Structures are given as structure tokens and as C-alpha cells.
PDB file of C-alpha atoms in Angstrom:
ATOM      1  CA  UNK A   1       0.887  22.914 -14.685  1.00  0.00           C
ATOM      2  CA  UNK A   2       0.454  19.627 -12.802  1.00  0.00           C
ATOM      3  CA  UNK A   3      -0.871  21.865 -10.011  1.00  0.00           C
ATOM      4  CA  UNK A   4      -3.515  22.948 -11.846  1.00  0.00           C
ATOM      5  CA  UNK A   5      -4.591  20.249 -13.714  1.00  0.00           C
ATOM      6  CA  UNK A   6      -4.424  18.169 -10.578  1.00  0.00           C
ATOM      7  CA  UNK A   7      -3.556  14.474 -12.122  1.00  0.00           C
ATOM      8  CA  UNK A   8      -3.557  11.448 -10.059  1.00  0.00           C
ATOM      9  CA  UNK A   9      -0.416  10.570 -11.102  1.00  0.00           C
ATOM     10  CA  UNK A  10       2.419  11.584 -12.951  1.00  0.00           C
ATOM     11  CA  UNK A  11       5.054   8.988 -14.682  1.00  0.00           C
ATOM     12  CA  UNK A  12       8.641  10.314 -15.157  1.00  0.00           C
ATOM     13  CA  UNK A  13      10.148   8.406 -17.707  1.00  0.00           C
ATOM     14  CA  UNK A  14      13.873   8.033 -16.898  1.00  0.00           C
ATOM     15  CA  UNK A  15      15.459   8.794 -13.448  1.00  0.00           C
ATOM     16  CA  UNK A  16      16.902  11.938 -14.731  1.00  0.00           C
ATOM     17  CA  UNK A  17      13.699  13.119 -15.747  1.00  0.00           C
ATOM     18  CA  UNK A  18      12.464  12.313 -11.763  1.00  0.00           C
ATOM     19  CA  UNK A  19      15.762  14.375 -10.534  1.00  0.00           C
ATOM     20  CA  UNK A  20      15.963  16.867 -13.164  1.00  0.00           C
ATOM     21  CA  UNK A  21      12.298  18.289 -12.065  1.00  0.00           C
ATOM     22  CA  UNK A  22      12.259  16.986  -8.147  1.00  0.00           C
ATOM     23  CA  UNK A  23      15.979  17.287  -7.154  1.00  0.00           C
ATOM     24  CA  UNK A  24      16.251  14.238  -5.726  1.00  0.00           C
ATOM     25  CA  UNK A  25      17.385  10.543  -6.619  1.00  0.00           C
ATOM     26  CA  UNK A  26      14.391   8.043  -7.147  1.00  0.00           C
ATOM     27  CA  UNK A  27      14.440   4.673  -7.271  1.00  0.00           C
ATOM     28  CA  UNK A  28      12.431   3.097 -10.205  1.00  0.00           C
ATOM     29  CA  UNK A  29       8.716   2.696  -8.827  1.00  0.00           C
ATOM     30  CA  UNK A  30       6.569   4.407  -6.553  1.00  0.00           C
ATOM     31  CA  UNK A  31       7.784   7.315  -4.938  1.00  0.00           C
ATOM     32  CA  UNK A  32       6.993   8.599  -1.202  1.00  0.00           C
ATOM     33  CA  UNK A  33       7.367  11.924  -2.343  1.00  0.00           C
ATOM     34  CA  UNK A  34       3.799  13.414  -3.724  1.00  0.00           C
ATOM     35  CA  UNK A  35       3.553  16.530  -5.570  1.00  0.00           C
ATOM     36  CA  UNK A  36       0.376  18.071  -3.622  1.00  0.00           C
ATOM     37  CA  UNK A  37      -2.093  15.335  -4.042  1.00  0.00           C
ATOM     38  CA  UNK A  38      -0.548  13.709  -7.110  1.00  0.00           C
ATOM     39  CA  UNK A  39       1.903  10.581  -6.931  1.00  0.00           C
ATOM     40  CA  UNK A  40       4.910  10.150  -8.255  1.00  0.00           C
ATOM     41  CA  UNK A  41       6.408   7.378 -10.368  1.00  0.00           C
ATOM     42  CA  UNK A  42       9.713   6.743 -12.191  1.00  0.00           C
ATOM     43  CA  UNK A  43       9.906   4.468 -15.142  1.00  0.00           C
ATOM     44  CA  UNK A  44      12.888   3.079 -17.132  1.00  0.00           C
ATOM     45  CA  UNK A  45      14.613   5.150 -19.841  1.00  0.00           C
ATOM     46  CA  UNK A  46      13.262   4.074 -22.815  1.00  0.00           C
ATOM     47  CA  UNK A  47      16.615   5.542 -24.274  1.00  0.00           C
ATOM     48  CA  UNK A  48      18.900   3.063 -26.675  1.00  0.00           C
ATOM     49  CA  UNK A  49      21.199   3.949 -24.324  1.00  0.00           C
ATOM     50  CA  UNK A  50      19.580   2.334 -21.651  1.00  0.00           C
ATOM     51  CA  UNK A  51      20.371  -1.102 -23.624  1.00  0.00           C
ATOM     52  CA  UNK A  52      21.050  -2.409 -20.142  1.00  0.00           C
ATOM     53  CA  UNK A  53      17.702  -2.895 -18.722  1.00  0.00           C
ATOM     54  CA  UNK A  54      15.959  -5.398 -21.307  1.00  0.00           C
ATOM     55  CA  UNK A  55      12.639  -4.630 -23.089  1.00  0.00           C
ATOM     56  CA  UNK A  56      10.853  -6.503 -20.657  1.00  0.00           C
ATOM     57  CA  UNK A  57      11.949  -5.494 -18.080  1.00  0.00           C
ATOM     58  CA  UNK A  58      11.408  -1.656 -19.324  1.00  0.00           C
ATOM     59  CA  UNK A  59       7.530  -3.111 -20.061  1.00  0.00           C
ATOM     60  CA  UNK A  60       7.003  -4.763 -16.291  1.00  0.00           C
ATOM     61  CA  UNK A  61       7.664  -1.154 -15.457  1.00  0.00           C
ATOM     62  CA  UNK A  62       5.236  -0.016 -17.647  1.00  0.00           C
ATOM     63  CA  UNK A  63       2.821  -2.284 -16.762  1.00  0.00           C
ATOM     64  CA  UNK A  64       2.975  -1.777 -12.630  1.00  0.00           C
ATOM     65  CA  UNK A  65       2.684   2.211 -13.802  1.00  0.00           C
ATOM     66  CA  UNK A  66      -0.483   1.160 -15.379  1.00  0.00           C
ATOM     67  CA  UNK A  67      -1.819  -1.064 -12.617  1.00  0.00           C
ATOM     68  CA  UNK A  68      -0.610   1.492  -9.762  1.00  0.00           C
ATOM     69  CA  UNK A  69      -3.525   4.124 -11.464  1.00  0.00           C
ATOM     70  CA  UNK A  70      -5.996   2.147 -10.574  1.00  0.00           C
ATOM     71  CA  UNK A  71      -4.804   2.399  -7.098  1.00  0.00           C
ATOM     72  CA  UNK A  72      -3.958   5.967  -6.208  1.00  0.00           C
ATOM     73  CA  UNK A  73      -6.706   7.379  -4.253  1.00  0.00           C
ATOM     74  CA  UNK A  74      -8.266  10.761  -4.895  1.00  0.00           C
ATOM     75  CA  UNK A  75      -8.974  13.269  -2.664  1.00  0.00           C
ATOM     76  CA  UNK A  76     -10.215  15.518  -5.353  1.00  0.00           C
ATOM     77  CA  UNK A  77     -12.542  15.216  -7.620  1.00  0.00           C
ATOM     78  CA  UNK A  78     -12.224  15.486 -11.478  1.00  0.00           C
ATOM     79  CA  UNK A  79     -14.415  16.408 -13.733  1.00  0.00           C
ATOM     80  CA  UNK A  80     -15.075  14.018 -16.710  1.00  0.00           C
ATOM     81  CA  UNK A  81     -13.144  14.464 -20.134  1.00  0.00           C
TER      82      UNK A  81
END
């Protein structure tokens, strides 16, 4: 799907998410790794059972997820919703 819809960037949430569809073990952030044109980035779990990363830490996340989409270049164009 995300090869067809071609998105700048996609946001795992959870580092099992990142693994579970890439097969390999990310570090939260950024990821070298591309998926064709798109890049990659894992955020914290948002699971209660990821108690051990605090809310705000979970939100910087978030947040540099947000501000990294402003910097992904595109070598594609896409149409307008």
C-alpha cells in the first residue's frame, strides 16, 4: 500500500511495529532504512505498558515526528488532497 500511495513518511508507533513489518531492530527516531522513497520513523509505544518512558518523553517523540515532515525531501510529486 505505502508503495502506491507513495507517502513521505511513515511513523511506526512502537519498535515492534518497526520490526514486525521491516525485520529489523530500530532505534527510536529516524531510520537510515527508506522504504522506496519514503522515510522511516519509530515512535514510542503509546502502550500502558510502556509506563517506563514518561508522557513527555513519548510527546518529544511525537513532536520531532512532526517537525522531521517538514524536512523529508520529495522526489515525487503528489497530487493535492
Amino acid at each position: 500500500m505505502a508503495v502506491e500511495l507513495r507517502p513521505l513518511a511513515i511513523g511506526f508507533v512502537g519498535k515492534e511495529a518497526y520490526r514486525g513489518a521491516i525485520r529489523d531492530r530500530p532505534e527510536l527516531g529516524a531510520q537510515e532504512r527508506r522504504l522506496g522513497e519514503t522515510a522511516l520513523f519509530v515512535l514510542p509505544s503509546t502502550s500502558p505498558a510502556n509506563a517506563a518512558v514518561p508522557w513527555a518523553e513519548r510527546l518529544r517523540w511525537f513532536q520531532a515526528f512532526f517537525d522531521a515532515l517538514s524536512n523529508v525531501p520529495s522526489t515525487t510529486s503528489h497530487p493535492a488532497s
